[in-house]
Coordinates of C-alpha atoms in Angstrom, one line a residue:
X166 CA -17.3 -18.0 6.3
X167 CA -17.8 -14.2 5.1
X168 CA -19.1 -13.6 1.6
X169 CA -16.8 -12.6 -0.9
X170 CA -16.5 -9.1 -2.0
X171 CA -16.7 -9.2 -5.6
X172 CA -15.3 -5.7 -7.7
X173 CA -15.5 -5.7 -11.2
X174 CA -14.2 -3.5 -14.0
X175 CA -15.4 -3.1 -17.7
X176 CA -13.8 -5.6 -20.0
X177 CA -12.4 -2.5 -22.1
X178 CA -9.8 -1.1 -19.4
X179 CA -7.8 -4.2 -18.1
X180 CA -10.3 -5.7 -15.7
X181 CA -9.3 -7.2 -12.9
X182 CA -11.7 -9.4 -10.3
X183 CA -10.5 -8.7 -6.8
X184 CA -11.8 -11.3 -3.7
X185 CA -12.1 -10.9 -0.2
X186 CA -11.9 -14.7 0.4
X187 CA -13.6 -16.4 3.7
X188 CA -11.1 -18.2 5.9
X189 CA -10.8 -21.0 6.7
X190 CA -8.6 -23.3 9.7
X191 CA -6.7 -25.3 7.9
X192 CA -6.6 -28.0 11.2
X193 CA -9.9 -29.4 10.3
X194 CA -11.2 -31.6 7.5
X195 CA -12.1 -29.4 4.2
X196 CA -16.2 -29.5 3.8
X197 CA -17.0 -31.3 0.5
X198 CA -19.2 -28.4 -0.7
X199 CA -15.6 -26.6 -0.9
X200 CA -14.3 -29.3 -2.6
X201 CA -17.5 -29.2 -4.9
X202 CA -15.9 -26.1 -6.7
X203 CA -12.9 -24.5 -7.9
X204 CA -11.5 -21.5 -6.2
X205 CA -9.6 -20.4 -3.6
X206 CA -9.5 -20.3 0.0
X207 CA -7.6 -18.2 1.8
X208 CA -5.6 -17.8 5.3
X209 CA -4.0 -15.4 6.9
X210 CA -1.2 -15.0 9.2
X211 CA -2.4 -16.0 11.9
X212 CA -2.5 -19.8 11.0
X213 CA -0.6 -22.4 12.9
X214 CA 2.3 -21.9 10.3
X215 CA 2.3 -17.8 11.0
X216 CA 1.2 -17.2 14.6
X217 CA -0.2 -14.1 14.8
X218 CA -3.1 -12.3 17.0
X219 CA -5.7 -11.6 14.8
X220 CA -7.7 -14.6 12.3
X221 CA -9.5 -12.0 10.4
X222 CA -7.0 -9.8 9.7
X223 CA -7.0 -9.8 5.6
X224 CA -4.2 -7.1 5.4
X225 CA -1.6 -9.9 6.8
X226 CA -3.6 -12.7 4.5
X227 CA 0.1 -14.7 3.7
X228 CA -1.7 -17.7 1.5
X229 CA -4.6 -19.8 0.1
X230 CA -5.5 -23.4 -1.1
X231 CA -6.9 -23.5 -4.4
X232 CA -9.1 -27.1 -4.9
X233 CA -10.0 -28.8 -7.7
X234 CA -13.6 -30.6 -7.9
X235 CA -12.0 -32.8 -10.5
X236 CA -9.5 -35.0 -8.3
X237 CA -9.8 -32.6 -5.3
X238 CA -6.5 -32.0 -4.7
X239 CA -5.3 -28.9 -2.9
X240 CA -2.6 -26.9 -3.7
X241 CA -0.9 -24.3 -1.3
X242 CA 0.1 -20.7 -2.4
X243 CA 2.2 -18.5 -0.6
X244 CA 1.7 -14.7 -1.0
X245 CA 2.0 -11.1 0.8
X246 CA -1.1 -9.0 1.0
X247 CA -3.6 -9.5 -1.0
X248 CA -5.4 -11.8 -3.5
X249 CA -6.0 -11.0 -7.0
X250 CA -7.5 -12.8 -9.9
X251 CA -6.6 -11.2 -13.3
X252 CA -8.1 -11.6 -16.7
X253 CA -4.7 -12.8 -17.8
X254 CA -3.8 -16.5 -17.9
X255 CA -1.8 -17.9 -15.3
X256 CA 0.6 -16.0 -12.8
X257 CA 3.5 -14.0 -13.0
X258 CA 6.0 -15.1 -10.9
X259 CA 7.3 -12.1 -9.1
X260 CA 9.8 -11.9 -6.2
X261 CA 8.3 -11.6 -2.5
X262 CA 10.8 -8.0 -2.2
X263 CA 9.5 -6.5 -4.9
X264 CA 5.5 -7.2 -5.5
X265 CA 3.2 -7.5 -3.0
X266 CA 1.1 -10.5 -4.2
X267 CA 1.5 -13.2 -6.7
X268 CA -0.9 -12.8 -9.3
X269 CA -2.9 -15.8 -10.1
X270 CA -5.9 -17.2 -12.2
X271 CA -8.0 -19.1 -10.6
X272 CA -10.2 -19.4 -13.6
X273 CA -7.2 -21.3 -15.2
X274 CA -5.1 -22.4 -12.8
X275 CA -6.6 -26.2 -13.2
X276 CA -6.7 -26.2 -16.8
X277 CA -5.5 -29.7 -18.4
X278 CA -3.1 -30.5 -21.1
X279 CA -6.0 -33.0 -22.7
X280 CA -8.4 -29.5 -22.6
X281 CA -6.3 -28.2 -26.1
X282 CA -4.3 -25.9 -23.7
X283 CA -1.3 -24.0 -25.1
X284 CA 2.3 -24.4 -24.1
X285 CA 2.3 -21.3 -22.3
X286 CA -0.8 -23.3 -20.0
X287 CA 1.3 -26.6 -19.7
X288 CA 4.4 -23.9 -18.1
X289 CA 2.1 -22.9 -15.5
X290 CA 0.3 -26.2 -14.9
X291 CA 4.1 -27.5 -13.8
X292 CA 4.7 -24.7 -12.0
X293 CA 1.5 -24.8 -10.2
X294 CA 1.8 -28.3 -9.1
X295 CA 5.5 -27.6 -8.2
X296 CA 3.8 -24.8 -5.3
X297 CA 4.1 -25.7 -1.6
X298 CA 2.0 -28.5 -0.2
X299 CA 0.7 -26.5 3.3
X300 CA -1.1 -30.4 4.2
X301 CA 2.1 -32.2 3.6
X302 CA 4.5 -29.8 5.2
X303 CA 2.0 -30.2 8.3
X304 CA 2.2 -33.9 8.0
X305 CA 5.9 -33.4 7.8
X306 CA 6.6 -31.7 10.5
X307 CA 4.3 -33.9 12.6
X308 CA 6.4 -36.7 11.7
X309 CA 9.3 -35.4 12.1
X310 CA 8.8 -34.5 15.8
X311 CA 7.4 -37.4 16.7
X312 CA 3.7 -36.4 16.8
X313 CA 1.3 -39.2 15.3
X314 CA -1.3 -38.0 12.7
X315 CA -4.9 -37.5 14.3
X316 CA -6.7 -36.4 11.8
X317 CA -6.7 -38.1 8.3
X318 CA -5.6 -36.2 5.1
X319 CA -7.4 -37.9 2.4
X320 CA -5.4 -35.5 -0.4
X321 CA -1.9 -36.6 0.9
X322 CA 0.1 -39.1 -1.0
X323 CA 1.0 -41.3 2.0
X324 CA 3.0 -44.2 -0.6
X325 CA 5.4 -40.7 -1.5
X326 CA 5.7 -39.9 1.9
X327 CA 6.7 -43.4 2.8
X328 CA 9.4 -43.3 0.3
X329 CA 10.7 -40.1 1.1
X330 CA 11.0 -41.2 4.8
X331 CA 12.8 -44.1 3.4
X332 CA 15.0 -42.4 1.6
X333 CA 16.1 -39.9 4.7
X334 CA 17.2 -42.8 6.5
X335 CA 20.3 -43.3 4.1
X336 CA 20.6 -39.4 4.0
X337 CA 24.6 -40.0 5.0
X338 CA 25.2 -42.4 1.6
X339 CA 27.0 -40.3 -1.0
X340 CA 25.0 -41.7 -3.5
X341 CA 21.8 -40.0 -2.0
X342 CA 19.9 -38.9 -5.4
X343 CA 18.4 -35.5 -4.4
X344 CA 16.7 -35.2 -7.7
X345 CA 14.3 -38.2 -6.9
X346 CA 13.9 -37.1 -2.9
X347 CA 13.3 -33.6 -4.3
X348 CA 9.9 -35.4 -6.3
X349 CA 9.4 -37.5 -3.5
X350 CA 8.7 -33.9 -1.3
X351 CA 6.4 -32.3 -3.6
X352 CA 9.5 -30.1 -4.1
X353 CA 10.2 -29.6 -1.1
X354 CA 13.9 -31.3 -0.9
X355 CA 15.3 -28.4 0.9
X356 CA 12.6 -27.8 4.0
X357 CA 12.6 -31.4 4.6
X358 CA 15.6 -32.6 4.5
X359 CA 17.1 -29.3 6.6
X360 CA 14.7 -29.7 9.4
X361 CA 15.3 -34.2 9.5
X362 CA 19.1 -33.2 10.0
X363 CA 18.5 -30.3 12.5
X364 CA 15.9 -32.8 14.3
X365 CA 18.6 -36.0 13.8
X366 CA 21.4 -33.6 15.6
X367 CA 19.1 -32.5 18.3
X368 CA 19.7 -29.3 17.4
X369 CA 15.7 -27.6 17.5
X370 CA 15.9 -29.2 21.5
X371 CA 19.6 -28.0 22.4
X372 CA 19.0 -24.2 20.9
X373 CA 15.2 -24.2 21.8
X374 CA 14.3 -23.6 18.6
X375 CA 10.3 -22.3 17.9
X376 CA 9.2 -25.2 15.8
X377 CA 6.7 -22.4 14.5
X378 CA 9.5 -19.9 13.9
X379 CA 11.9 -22.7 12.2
X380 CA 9.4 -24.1 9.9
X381 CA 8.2 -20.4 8.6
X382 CA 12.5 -19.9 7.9
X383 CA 12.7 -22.8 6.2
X384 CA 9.7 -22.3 3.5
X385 CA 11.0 -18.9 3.2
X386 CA 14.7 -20.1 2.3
X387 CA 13.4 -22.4 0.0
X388 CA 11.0 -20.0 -1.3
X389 CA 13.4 -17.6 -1.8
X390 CA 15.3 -19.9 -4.6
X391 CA 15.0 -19.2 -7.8
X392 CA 13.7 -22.3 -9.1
X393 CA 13.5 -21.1 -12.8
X394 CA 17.1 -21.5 -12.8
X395 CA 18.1 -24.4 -14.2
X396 CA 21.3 -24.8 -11.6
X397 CA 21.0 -22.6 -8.6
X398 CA 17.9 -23.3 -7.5
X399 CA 16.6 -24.8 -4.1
X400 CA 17.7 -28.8 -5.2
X401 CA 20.9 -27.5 -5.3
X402 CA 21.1 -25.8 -1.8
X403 CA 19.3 -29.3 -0.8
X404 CA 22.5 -31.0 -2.8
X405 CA 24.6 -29.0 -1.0
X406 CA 23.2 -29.3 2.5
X407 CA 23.2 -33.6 2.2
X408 CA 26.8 -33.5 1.2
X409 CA 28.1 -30.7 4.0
X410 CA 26.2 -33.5 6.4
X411 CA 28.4 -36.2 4.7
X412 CA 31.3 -34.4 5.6
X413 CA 30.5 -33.6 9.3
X414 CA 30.0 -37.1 9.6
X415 CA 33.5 -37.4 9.3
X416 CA 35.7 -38.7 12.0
X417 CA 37.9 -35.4 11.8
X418 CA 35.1 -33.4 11.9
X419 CA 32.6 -35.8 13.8
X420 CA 34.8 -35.8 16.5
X421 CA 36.2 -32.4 16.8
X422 CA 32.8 -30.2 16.0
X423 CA 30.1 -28.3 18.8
X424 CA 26.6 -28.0 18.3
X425 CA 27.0 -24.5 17.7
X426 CA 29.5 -25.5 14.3
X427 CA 27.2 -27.9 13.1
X428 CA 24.5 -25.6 13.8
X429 CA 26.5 -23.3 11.2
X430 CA 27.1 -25.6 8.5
X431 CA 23.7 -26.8 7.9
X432 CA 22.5 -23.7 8.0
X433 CA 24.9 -22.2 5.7
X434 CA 24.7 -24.9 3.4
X435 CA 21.2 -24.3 2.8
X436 CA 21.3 -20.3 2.4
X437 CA 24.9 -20.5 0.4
X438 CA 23.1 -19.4 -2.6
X439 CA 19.9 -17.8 -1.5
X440 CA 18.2 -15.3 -4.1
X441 CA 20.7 -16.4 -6.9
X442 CA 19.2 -15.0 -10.0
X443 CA 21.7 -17.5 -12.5
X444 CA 23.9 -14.6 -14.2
X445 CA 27.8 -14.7 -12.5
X446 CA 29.4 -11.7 -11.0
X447 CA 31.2 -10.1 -13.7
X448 CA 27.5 -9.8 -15.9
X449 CA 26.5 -7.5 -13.0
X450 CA 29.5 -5.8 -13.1
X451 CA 29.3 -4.9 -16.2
X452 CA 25.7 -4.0 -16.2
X453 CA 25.9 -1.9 -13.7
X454 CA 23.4 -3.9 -11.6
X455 CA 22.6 -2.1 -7.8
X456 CA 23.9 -5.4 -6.0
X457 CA 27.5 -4.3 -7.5
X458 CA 27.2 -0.8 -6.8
X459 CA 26.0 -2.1 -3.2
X460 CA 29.0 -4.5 -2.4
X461 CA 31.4 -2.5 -4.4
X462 CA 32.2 -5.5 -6.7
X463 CA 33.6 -7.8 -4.2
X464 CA 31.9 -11.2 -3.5
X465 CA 28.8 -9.2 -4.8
X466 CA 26.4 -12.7 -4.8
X467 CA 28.1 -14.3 -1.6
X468 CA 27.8 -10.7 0.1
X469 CA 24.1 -11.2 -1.3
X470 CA 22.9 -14.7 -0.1
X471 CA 24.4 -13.7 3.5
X472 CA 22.4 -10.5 3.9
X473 CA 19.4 -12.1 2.8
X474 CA 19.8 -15.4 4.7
X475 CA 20.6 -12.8 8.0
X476 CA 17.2 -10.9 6.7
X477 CA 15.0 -13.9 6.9
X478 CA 16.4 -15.0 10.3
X479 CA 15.5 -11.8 11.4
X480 CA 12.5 -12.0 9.7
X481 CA 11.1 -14.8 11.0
X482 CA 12.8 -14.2 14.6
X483 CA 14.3 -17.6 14.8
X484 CA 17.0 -16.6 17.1
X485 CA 15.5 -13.9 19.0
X486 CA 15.4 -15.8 22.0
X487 CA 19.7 -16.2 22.5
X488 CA 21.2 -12.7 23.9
X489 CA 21.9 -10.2 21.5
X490 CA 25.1 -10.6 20.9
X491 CA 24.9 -14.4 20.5
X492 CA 22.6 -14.0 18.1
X493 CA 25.3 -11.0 16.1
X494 CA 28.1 -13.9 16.5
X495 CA 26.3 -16.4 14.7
X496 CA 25.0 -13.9 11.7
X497 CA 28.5 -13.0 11.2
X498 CA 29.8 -16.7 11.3
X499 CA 27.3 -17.9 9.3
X500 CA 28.4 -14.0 6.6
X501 CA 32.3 -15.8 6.8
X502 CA 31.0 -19.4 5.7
X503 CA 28.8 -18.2 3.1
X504 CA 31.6 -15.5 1.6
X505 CA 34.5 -18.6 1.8
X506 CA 32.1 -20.2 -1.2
X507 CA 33.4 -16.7 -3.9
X508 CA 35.1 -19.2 -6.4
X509 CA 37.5 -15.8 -7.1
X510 CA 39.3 -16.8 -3.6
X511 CA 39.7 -20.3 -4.2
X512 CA 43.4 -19.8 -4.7
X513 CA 43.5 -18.3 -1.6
X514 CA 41.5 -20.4 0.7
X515 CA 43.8 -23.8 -1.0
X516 CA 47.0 -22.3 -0.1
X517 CA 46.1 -21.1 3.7
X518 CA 44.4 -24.7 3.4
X519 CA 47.5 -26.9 2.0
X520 CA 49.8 -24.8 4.2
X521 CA 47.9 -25.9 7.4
X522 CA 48.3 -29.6 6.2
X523 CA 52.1 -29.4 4.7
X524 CA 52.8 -27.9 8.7
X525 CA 50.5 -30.3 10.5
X526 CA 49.3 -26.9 11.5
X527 CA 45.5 -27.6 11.7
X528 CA 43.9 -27.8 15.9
X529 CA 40.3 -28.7 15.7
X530 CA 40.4 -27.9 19.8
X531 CA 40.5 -24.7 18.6
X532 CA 37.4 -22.6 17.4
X533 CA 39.0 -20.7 14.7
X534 CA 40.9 -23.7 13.1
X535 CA 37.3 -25.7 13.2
X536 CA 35.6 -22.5 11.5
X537 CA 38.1 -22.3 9.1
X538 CA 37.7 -26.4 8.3
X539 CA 33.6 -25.8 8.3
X540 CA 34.7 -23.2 5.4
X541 CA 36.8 -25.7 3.4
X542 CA 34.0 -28.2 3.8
X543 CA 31.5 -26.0 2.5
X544 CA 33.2 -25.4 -0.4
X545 CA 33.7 -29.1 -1.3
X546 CA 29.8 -29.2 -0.8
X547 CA 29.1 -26.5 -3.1
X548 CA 31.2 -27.6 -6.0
X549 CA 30.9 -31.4 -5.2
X550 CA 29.1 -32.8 -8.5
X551 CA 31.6 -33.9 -10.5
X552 CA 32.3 -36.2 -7.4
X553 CA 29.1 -37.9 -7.7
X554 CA 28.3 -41.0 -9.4
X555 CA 27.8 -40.5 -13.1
X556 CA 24.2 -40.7 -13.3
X557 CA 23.9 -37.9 -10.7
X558 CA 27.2 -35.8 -12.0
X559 CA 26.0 -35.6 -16.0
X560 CA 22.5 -34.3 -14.6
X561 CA 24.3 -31.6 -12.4
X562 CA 26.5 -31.0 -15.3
X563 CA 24.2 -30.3 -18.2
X564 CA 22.4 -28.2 -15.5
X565 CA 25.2 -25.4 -14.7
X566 CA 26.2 -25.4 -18.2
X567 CA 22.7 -24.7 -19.3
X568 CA 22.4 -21.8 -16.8
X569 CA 25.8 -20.3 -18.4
X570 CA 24.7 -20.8 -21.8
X571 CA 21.1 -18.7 -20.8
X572 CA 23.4 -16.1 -19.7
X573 CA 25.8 -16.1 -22.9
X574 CA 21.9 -15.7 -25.0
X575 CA 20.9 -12.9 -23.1
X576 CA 24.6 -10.9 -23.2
X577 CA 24.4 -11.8 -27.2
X578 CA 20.6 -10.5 -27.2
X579 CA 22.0 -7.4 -25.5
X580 CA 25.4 -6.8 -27.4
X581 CA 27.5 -7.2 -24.6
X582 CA 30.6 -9.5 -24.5
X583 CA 29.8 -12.9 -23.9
X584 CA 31.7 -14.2 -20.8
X585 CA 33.7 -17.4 -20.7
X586 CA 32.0 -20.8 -21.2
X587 CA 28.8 -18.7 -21.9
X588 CA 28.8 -18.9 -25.7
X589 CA 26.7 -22.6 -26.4
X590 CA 28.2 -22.4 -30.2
X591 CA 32.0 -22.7 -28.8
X592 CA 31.5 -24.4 -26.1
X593 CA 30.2 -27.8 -24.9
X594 CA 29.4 -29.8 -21.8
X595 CA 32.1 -32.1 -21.6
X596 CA 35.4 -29.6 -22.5
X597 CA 33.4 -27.6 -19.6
X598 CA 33.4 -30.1 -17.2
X599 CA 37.2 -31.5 -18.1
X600 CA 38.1 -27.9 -17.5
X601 CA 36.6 -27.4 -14.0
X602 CA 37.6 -30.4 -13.0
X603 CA 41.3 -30.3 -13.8
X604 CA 41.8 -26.8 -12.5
X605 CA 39.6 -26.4 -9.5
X606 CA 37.8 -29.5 -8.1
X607 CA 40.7 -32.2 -8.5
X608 CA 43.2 -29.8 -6.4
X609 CA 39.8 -28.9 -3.8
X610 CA 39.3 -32.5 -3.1
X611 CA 42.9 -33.8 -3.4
X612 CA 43.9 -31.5 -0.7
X613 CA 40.5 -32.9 1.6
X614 CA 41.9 -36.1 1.1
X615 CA 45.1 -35.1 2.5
X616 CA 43.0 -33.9 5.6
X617 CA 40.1 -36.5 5.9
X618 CA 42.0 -39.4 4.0
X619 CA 38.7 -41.7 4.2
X620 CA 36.6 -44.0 2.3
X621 CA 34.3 -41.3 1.1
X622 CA 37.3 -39.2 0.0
X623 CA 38.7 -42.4 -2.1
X624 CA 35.0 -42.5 -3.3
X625 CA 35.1 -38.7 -4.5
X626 CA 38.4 -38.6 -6.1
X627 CA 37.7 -41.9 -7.9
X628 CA 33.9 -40.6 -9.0
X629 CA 35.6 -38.0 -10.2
X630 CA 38.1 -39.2 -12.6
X631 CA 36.0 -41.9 -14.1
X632 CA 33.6 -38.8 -15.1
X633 CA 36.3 -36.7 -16.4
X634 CA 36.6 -39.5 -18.4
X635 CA 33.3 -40.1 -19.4
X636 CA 32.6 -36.3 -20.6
X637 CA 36.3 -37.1 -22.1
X638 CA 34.7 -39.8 -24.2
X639 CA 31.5 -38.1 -25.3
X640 CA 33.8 -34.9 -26.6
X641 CA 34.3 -36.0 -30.5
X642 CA 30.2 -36.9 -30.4
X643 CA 29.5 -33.1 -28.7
X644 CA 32.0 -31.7 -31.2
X645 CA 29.7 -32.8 -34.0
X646 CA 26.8 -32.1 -32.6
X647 CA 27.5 -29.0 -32.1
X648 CA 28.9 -28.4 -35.5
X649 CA 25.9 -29.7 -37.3
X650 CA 23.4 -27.1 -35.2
X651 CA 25.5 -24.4 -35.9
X652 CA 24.0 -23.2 -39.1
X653 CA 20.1 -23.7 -37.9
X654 CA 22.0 -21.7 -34.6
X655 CA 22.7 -18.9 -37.0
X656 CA 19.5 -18.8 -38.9
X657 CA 17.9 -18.5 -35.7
X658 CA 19.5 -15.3 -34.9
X659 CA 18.9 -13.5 -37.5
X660 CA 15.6 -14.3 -37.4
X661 CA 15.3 -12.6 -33.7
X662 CA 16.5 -14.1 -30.4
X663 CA 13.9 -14.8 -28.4
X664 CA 16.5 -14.8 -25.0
X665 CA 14.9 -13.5 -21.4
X666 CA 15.3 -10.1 -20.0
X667 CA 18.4 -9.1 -18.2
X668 CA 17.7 -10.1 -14.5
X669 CA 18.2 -8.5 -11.4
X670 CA 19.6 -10.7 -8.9
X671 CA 23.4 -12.7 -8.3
X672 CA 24.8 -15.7 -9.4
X673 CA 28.1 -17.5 -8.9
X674 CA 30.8 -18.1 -11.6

């Protein structure tokens, strides 16, 4: 290990502690005097996960473990460039395009709840312990292709692991509950379950997919998720991705479908919503945000996810190995799945959708009819959770709503019009919900039924009536709720809204 190169500033002028840290393989056991303190252990890009030339190369460093002496666990940090420790407490969680490093205490970074630690503390304890898992996304990926585990990993949970396995084998139920897979992962709902499916289809053999190259897109897709949004976030691209596999296990579908479609899907099931900040279209529209200007206000978030999704294949290289223009055919394939999900063109995509059925119009045996099916059936996935049994729907619900009604504070905290079903004092959950449902899921997933009239499309419609009347039911009790928190709503403002800073990224309506 080299020493650390330790550069210190007075305490008067914003002092900041930069570390050269040693390196260290991360295929070996750690050494107990490493577990004996806290700090941080770096790696660079040249680790089995990266692949590059050099070890020692600290300009391309791309993470570090941190370890805890107390319960010596080890947690696993992404980052670009270098590492800082700053006198501040905790890290600020900026995005990998626009800051070159995460900065991160390691001072505090294992302080406890029990210690007297503030709530500003407890925020970044959970979203510490919420960062990547480097051991068990190892062990994954060992297991996954079949590799058995040599060497032991004392700090990973093997009874989670277990159950998360478990769980993957019923991946294809409808009542698959992401939310507890998504624990079960460390977080990691999205990289795991992707790269089972991929694996289950034999797709990494078929495309000679670098297992190197695939695993590095796959934490950077998930990574590149907001996951301070309450609804589009990387559970929900995981949501999104277990039900598009539902519906390619359809016999329409099952039976009709290449590799090269079902290749598609998954994959744009699980970028649909990539970099989606939680504001809607029209807020960055009207606040003149650059990704507006950029797309000229059309599909400005779907234009978004695609160009990023397209940025991190090419980032990563995954399919540098097909021809050129192989590799152009399946970016812009993947742009025309991702763009069908604007919910501005649902009007359109029903009608070319119910004219095909109403003419018996519809031949899988024909690539552009099949594209145009993988489009309808990643729209069902990506507005699929009032279909969902009630336990997972309300969850899903109080979610979206939530990230509409953070949008509505921040519009109000800026004086600009608040958009539709933004404003939490005039609107609730359920009237919401009854809303969507009546005027854009029922007619979705009706017309699917006319086209895959199975069990699992019974199961959807009838999910999705017995919600609709559930939130139906719960109305006259939001109602008064909401009436009774009105005034302490209004004393509140005047006092001085404490709402987040505009954000720059997309979000769907």
């Amino acid at each position: 290990m080299t020493p650390r190169d330790v550069k210190r500033r007075s305490p008067d002028c914003s002092m900041e502690v930069c570390y050269q840290l040693p390196v260290l393989p991360l295929d070996r056991p750690v050494p107990k005097h490493v577990l004996s303190r806290r700090g941080a252990i770096s790696f660079s890009s040249s680790s089995s996960l990266f692949g590059a030339p050099d070890p020692r190369q600290l300009s391309q460093r791309r993470g570090a473990i941190s370890y805890d002496s107390s319960d010596q666990t080890a947690l696993y940090i992404r980052m670009l460039g270098d590492v800082r420790v700053r006198s501040q407490v905790g890290f600020e969680p900026e995005r990998r395009s626009s800051h070159p490093y995460l900065c991160i205490d390691f001072r505090t970074l294992h302080t406890r709840l029990s210690c007297g630690s503030s709530p500003a503390d407890s925020g970044t304890e959970k979203r510490v312990h919420r960062l990547l898992s480097f051991q068990r996304y190892l062990h994954s990926s060992r297991l996954l292709r079949g590799i058995p585990q040599q060497i032991p990993l004392h700090i990973l949970d093997e009874d989670y692991s277990g159950q998360a396995r478990c769980m993957l084998e019923k991946v294809g139920n409808w009542n698959f509950d992401i939310f507890l897979f998504d624990k079960l992962t460390n977080g990691n709902s999205l990289i795991t379950l992707t790269l089972h499916l991929l694996n289950q289809y034999g797709l990494v053999d078929l495309f000679q997919l670098d297992m190197v190259k695939l695993w590095r897109f796959l934490v950077l897709v998930q990574e590149d998720y907001h996951n301070d949004n309450p609804y589009h976030n990387s559970v929900h691209a995981a949501d999104v991705t277990q039900a598009m596999y539902c519906y390619l296990q359809e016999p329409m579908l099952s039976k009709s479908l290449t590799s090269y479609d079902i290749l598609l899907g998954l994959l744009a099931a699980a970028t649909h919503d990539l970099d989606h900040p939680g504001v809607n279209q029209p807020f960055l529209i009207k606040t003149d945000h650059y990704l507006a200007t950029l797309y000229r206000n059309t599909s400005v978030l779907e234009n978004h996810h695609w160009k990023s999704a397209v940025g991190l294949l090419r980032e990563t290289g995954l399919f540098s190995h097909l021809p050129p223009e192989d590799s152009m055919n399946m970016e812009r394939e993947l742009g025309s799945l991702i763009l069908a999900t604007d919910i501005s063109r649902q009007n359109d995509y029903l009608s070319r959708f119910r004219t095909h059925l109403d003419q018996e119009s519809l031949c899988l045996s024909n690539a552009s009819h099949r594209h145009f099916v993988l489009q309808m059936a990643l729209k069902c996935a990506d507005i699929c959770n009032p279909c969902r049994p009630w336990e997972l729907s309300k969850q899903w619900s109080e979610k979206v709503t939530e990230e509409f009604f953070e949008q509505g504070d921040i519009e109000k905290k800026h004086k600009l019009q608040v958009s539709p079903l933004c404003d939490r004092e005039t609107n609730t959950v359920g009237n919401i919900q009854i809303g969507f449902m009546t005027y854009v899921a029922e007619p979705l997933f009706g017309e699917w039924a006319r086209f895959s009239d199975t069990r699992l499309s019974q199961t959807m419609l009838g999910h999705m009536g017995l919600n609709k009347a559930s939130w139906g039911g719960l109305q006259p009790e939001q109602t008064a709720v909401s009436e009774e928190t009105e005034p302490s709503a209004a004393g509140a403002d005047a006092g001085g809204s404490r709402s987040k800073e505009i954000p720059q990224g997309s979000r769907e309506s």
